[in-house]
JSON list of C-alpha atoms in Angstrom, two decimals:
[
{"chain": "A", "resi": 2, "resn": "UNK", "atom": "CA", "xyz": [-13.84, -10.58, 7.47]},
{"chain": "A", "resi": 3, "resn": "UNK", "atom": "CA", "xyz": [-11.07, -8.54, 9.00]},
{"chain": "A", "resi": 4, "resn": "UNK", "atom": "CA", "xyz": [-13.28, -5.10, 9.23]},
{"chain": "A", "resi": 5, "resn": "UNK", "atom": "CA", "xyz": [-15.18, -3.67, 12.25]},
{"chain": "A", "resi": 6, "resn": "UNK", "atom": "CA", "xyz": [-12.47, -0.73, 12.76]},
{"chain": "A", "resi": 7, "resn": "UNK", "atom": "CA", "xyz": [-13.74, 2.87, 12.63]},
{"chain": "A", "resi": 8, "resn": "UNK", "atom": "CA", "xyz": [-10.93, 5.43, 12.66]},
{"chain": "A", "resi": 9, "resn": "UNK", "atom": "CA", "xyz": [-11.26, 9.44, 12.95]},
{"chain": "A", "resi": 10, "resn": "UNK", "atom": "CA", "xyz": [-8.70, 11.37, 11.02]},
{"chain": "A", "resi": 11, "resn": "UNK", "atom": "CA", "xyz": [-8.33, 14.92, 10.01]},
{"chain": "A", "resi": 12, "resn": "UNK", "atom": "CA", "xyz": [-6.50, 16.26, 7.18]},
{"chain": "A", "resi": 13, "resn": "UNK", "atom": "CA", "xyz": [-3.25, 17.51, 7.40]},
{"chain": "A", "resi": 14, "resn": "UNK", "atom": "CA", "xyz": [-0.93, 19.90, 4.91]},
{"chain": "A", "resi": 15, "resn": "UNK", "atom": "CA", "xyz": [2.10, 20.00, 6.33]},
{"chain": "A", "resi": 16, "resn": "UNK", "atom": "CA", "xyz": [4.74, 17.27, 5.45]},
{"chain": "A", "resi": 17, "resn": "UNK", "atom": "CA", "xyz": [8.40, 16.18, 6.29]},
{"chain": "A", "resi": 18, "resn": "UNK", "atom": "CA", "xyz": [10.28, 14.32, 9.12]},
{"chain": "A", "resi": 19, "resn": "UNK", "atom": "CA", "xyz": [10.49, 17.46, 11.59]},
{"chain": "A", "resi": 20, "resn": "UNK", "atom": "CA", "xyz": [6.48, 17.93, 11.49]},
{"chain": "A", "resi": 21, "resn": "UNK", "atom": "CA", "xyz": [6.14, 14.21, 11.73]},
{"chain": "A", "resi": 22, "resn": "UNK", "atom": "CA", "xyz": [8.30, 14.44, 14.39]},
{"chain": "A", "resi": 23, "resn": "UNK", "atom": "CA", "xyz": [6.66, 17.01, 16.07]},
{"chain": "A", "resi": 24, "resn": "UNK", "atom": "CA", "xyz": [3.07, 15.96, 15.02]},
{"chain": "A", "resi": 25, "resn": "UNK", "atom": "CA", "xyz": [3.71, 12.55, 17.07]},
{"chain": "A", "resi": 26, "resn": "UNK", "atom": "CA", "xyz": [5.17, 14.17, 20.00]},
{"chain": "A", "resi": 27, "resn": "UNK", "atom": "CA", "xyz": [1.73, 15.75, 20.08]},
{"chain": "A", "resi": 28, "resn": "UNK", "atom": "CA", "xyz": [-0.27, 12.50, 20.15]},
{"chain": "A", "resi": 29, "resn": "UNK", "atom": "CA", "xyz": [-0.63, 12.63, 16.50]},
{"chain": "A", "resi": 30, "resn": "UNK", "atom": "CA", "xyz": [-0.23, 9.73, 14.01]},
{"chain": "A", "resi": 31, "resn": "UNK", "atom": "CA", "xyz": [0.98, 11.08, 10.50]},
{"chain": "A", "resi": 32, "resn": "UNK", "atom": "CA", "xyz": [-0.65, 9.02, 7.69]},
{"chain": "A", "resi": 33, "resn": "UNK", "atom": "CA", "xyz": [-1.96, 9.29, 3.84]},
{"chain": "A", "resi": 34, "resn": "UNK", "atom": "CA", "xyz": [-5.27, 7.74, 1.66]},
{"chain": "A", "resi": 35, "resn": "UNK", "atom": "CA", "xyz": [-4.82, 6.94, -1.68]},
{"chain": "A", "resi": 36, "resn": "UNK", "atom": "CA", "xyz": [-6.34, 5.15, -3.99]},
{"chain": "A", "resi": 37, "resn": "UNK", "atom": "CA", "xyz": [-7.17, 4.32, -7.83]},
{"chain": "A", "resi": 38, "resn": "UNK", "atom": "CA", "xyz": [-9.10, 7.21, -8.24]},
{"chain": "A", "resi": 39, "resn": "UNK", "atom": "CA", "xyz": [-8.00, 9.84, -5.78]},
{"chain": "A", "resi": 40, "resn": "UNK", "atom": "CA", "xyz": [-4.71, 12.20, -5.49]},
{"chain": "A", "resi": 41, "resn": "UNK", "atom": "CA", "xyz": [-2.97, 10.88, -2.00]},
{"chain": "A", "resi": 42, "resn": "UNK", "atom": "CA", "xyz": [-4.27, 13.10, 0.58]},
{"chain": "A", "resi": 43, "resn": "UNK", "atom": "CA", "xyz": [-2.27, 13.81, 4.11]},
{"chain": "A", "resi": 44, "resn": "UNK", "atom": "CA", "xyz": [-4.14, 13.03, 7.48]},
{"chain": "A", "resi": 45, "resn": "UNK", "atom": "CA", "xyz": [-3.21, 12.78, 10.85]},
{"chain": "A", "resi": 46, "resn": "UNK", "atom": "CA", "xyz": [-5.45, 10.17, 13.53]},
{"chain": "A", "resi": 47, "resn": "UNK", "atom": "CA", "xyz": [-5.00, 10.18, 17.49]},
{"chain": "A", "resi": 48, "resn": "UNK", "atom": "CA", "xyz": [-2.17, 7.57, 18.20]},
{"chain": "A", "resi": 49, "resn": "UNK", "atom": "CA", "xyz": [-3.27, 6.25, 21.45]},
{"chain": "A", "resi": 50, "resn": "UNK", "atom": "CA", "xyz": [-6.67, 5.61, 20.02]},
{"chain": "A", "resi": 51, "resn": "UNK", "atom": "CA", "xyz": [-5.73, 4.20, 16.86]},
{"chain": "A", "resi": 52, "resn": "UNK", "atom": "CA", "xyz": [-3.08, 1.91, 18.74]},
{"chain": "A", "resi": 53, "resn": "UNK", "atom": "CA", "xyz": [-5.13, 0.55, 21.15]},
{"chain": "A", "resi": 54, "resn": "UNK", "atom": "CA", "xyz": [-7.90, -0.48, 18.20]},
{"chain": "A", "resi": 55, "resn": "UNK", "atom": "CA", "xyz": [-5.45, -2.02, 16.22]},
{"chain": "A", "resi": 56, "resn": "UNK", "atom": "CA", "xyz": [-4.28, -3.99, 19.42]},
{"chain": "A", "resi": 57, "resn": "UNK", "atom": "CA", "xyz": [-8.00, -6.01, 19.05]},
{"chain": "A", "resi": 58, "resn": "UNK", "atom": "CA", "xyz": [-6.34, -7.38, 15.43]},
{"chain": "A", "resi": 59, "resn": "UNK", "atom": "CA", "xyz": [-3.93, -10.15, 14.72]},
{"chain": "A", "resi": 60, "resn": "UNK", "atom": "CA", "xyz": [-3.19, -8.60, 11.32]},
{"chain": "A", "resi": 61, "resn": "UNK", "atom": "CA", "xyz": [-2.79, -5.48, 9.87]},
{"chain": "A", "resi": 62, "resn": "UNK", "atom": "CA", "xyz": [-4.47, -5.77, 6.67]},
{"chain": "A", "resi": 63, "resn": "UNK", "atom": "CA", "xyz": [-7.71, -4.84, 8.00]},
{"chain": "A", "resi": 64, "resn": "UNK", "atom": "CA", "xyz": [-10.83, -3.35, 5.88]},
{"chain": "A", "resi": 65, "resn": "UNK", "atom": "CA", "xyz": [-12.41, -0.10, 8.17]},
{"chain": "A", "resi": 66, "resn": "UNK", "atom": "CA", "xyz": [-14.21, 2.83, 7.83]},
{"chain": "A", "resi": 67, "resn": "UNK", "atom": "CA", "xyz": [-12.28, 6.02, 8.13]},
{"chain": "A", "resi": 68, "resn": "UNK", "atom": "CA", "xyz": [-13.70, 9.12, 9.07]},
{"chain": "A", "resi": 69, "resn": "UNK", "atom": "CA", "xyz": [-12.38, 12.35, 8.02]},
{"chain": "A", "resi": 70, "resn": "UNK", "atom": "CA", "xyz": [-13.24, 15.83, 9.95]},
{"chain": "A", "resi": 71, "resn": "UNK", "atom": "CA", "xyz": [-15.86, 17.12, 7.99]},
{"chain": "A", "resi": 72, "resn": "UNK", "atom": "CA", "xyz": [-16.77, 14.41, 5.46]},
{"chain": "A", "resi": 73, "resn": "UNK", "atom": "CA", "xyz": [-18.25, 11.11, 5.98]},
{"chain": "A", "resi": 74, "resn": "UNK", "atom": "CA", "xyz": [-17.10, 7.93, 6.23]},
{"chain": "A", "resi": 75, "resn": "UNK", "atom": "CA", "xyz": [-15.03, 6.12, 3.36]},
{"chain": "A", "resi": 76, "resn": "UNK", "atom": "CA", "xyz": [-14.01, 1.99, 3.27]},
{"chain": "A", "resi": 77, "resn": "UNK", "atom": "CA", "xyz": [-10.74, 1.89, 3.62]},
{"chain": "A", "resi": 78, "resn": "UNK", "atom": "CA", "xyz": [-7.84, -0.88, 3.76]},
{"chain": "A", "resi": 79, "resn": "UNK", "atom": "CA", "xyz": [-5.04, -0.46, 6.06]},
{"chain": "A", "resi": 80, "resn": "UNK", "atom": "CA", "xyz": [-2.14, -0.88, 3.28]},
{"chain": "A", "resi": 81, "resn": "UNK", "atom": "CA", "xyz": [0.72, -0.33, 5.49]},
{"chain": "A", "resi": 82, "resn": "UNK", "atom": "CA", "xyz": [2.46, 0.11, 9.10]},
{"chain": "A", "resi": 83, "resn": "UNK", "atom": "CA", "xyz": [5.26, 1.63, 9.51]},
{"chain": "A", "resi": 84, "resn": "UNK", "atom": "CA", "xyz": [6.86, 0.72, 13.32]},
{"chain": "A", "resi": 85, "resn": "UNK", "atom": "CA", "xyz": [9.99, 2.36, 14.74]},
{"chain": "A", "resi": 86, "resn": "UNK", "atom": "CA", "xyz": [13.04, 0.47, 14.03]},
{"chain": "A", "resi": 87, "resn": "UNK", "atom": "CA", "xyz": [13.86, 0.45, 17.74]},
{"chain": "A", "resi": 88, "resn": "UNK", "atom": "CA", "xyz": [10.71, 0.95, 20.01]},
{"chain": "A", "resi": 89, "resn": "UNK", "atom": "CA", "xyz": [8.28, -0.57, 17.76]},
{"chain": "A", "resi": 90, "resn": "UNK", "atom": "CA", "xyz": [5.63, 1.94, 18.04]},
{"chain": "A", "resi": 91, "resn": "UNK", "atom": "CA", "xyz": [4.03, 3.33, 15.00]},
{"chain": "A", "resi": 92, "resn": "UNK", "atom": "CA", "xyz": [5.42, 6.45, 13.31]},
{"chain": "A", "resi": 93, "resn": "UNK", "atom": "CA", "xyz": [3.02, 6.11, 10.02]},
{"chain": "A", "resi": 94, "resn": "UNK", "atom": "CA", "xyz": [0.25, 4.82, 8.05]},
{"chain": "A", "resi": 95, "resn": "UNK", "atom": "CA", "xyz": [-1.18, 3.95, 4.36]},
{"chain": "A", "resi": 96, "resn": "UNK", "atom": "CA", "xyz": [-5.10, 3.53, 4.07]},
{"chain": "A", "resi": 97, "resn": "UNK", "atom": "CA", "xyz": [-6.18, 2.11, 0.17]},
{"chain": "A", "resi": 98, "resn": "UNK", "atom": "CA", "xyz": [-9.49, 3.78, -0.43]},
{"chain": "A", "resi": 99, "resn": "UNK", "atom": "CA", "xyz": [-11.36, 1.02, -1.64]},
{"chain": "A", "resi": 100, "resn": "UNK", "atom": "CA", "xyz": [-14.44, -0.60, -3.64]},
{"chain": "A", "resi": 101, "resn": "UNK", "atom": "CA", "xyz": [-16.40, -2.83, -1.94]},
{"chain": "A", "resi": 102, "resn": "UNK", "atom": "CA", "xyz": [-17.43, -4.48, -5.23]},
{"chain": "A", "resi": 103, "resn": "UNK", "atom": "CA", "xyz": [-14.00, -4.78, -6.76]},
{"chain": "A", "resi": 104, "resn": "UNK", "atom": "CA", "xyz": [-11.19, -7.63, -5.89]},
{"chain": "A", "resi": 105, "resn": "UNK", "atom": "CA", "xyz": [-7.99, -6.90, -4.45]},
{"chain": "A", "resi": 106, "resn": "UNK", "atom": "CA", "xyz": [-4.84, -8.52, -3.99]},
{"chain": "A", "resi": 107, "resn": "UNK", "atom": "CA", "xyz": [-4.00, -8.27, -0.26]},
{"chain": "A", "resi": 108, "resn": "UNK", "atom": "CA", "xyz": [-1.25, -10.35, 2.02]},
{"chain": "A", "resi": 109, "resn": "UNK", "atom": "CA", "xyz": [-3.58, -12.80, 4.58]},
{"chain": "A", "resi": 110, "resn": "UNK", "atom": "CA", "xyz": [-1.27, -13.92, 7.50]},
{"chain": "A", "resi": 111, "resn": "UNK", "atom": "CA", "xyz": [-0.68, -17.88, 7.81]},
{"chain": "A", "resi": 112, "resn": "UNK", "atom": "CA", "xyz": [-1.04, -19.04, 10.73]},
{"chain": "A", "resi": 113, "resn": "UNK", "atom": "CA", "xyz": [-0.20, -22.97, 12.06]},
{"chain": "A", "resi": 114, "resn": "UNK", "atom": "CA", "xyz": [-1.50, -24.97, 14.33]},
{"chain": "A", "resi": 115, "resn": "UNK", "atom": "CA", "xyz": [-1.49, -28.27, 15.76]},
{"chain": "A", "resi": 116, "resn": "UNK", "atom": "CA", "xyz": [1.87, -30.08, 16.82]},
{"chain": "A", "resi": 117, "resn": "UNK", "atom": "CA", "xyz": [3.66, -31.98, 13.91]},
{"chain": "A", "resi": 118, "resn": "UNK", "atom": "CA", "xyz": [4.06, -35.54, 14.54]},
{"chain": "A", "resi": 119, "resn": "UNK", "atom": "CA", "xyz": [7.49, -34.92, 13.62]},
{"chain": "A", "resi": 120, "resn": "UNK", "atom": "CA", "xyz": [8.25, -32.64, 16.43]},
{"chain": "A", "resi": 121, "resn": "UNK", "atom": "CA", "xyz": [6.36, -34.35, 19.24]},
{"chain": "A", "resi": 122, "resn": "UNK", "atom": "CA", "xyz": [7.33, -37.77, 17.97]},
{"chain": "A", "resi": 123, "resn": "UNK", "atom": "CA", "xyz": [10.65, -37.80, 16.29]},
{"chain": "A", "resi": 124, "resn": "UNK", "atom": "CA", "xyz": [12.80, -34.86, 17.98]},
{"chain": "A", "resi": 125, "resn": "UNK", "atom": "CA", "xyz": [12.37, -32.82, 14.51]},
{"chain": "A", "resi": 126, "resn": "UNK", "atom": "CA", "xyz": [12.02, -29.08, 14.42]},
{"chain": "A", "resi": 127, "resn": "UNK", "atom": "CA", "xyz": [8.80, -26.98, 12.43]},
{"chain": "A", "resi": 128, "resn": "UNK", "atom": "CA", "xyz": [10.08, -24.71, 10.59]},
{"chain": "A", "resi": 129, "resn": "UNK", "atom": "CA", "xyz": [7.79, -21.46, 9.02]},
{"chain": "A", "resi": 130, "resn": "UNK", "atom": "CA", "xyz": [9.19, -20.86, 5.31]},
{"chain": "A", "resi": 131, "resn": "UNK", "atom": "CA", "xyz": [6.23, -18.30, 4.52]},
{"chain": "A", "resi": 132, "resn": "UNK", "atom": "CA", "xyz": [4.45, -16.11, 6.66]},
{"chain": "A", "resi": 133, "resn": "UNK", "atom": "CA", "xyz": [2.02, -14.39, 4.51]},
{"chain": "A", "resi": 134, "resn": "UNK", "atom": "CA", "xyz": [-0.44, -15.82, 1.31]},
{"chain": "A", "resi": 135, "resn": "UNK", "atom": "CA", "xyz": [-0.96, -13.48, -1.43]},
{"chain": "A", "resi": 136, "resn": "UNK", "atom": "CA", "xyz": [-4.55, -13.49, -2.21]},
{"chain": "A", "resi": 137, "resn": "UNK", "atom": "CA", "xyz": [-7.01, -11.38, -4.74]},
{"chain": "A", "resi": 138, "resn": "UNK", "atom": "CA", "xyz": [-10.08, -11.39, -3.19]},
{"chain": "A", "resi": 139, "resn": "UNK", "atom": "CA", "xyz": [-13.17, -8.97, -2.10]},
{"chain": "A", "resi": 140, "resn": "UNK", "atom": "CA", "xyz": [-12.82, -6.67, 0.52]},
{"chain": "A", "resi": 141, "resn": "UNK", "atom": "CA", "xyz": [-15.62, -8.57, 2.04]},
{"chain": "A", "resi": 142, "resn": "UNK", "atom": "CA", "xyz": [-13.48, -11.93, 2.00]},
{"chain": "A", "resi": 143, "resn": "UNK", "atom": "CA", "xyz": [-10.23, -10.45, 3.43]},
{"chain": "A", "resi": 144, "resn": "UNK", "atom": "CA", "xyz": [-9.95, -12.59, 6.86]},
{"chain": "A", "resi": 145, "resn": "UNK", "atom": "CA", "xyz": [-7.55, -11.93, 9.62]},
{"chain": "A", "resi": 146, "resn": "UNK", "atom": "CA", "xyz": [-5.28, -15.27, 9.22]},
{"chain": "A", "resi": 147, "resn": "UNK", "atom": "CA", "xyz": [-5.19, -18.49, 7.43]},
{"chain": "A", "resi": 148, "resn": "UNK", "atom": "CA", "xyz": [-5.29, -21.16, 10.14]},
{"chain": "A", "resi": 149, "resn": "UNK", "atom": "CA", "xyz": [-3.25, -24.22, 8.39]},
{"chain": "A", "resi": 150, "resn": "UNK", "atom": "CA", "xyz": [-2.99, -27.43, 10.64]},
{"chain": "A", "resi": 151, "resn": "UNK", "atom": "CA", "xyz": [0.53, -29.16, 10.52]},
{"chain": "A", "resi": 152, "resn": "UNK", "atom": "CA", "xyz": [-0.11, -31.98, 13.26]},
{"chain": "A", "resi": 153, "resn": "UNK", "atom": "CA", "xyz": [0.29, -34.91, 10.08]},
{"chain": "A", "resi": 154, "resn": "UNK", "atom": "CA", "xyz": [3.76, -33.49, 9.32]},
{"chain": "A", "resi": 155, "resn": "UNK", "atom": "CA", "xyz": [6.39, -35.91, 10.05]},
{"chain": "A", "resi": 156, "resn": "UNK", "atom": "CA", "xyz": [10.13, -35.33, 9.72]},
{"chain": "A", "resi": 157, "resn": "UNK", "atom": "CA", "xyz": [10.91, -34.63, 6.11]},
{"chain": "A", "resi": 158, "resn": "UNK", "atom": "CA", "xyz": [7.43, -33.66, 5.50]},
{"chain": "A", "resi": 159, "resn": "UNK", "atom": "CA", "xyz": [6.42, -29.90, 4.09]},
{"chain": "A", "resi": 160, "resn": "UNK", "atom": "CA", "xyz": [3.18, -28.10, 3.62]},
{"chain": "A", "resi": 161, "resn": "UNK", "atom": "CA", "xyz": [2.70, -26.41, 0.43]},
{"chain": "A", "resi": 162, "resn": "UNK", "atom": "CA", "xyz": [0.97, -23.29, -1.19]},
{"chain": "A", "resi": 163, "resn": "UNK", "atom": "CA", "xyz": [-0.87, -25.79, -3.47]},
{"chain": "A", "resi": 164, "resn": "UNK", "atom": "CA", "xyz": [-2.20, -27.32, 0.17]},
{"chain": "A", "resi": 165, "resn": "UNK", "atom": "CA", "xyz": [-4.30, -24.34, 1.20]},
{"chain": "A", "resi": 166, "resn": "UNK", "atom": "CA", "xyz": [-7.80, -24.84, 0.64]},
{"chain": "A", "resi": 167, "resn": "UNK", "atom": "CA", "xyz": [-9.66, -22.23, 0.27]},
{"chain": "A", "resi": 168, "resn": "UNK", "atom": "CA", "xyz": [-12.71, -21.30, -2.06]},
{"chain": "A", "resi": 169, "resn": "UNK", "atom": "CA", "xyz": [-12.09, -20.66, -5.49]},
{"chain": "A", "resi": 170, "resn": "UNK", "atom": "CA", "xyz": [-15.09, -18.72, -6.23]},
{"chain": "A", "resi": 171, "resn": "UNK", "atom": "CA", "xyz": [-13.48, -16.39, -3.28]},
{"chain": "A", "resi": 172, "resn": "UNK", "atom": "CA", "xyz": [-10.12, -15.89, -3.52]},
{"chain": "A", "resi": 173, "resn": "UNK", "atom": "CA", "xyz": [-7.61, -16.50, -6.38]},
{"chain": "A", "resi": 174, "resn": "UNK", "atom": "CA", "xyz": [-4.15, -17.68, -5.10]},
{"chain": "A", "resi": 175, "resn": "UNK", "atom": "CA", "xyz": [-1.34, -15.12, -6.47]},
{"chain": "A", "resi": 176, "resn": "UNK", "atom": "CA", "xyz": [1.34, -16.85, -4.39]},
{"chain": "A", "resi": 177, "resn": "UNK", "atom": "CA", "xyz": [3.53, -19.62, -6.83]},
{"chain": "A", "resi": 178, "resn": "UNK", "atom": "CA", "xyz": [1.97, -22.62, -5.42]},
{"chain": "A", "resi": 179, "resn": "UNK", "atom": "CA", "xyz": [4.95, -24.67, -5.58]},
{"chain": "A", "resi": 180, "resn": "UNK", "atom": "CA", "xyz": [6.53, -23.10, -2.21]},
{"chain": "A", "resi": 181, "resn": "UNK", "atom": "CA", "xyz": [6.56, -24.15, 0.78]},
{"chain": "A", "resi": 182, "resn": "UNK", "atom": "CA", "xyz": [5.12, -23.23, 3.23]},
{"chain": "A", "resi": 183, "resn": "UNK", "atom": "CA", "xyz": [5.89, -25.16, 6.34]},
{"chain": "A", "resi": 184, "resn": "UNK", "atom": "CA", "xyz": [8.27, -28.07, 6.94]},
{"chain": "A", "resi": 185, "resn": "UNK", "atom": "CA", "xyz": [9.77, -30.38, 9.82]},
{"chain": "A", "resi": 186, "resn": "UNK", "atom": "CA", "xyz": [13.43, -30.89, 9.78]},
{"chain": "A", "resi": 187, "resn": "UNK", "atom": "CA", "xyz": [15.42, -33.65, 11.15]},
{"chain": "A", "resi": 188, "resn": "UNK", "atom": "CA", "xyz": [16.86, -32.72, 13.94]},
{"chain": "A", "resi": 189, "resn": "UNK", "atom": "CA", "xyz": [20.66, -31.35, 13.75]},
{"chain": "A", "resi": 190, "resn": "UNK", "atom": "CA", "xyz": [23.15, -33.46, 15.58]},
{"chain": "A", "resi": 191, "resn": "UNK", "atom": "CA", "xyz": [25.48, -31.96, 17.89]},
{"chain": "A", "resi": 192, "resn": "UNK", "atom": "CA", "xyz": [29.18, -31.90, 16.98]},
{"chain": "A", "resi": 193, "resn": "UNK", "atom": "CA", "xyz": [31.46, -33.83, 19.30]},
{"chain": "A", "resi": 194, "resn": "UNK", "atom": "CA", "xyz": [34.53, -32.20, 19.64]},
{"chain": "A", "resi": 195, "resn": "UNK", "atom": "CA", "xyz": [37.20, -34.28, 19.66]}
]
């Protein structure tokens, strides 16, 4: 499970770009909670720390316990990362209060490995169609990535959504399982001018 992450937050009341602004030139990280049964509430968590934990994750759909100043701690998922445009650092975040009893639908990162036959064999080139599986699952099932193996691929050959195994009595695909996921390409023949 993609969990382990315990974040410290405080409330916040103000709102707008030129406190966010000013909030992260302070150290601050501007962010909100929301969730089924709550009003969105404002917080703001310590950048550097909350960078560097994220750092230990290969996704961002992670399942932690957030702490805020004078309450205890709540199960939260981290909905949403917001990264500047330019430096890639993050200017805001969306936590999803959260049931641990109640299913979810939540984006798991695919991830492929192995070397397709078609790439190491007949000059083709793997190509990544999707990048993320939509999934309704427990909180306690949400892992970090999918790992799907693509080694069997030869050139023409694609992996599907309807390929991923995973346990039914888990998860419940949402993605259309027709797509595809992965696929090896011929390779493209360079023009000859002539």
């Amino acid at each position: 499970m993609a969990t382990g992450m315990r974040v410290i937050a405080e409330w916040r009341d103000t709102s707008g770009t030129s406190h966010a602004r000013r909030m992260r030139h302070q150290g601050w990280l501007p962010g909100i909670i929301y969730g089924a049964d709550v009003e969105p509430r404002k917080i703001r968590l310590n950048e550097h720390e909350f960078s560097k934990a994220l750092r230990q994750h290969t996704s961002e759909h992670l399942v932690m316990d957030l702490e805020v100043t004078g309450e205890g701690a709540r199960k939260v998922l981290l909905q949403d990362v917001q990264h500047h445009p330019v430096s890639g650092s993050i200017i805001h975040v969306d936590f999803h209060e959260i049931s641990m009893t109640k299913k979810l639908r939540v984006g798991i990162p695919l991830k492929l490995v192995g070397e397709p036959t078609g790439v190491s064999q007949q000059g083709g080139v793997l190509d990544q169609i999707i990048r993320e599986l939509e999934v309704e699952c427990l909180p306690t099932d949400i892992v970090e990535h999918i790992s799907l193996d693509v080694s069997a691929l030869g050139v023409g050959d694609n992996l599907t959504v309807a390929d991923i195994k995973l346990d039914p009595a888990k998860y419940t695909i949402i993605t259309n399982r027709g797509l595809a996921v992965a696929a090896v390409e011929a390779p493209r023949e360079e023009e000859v001018a002539p």
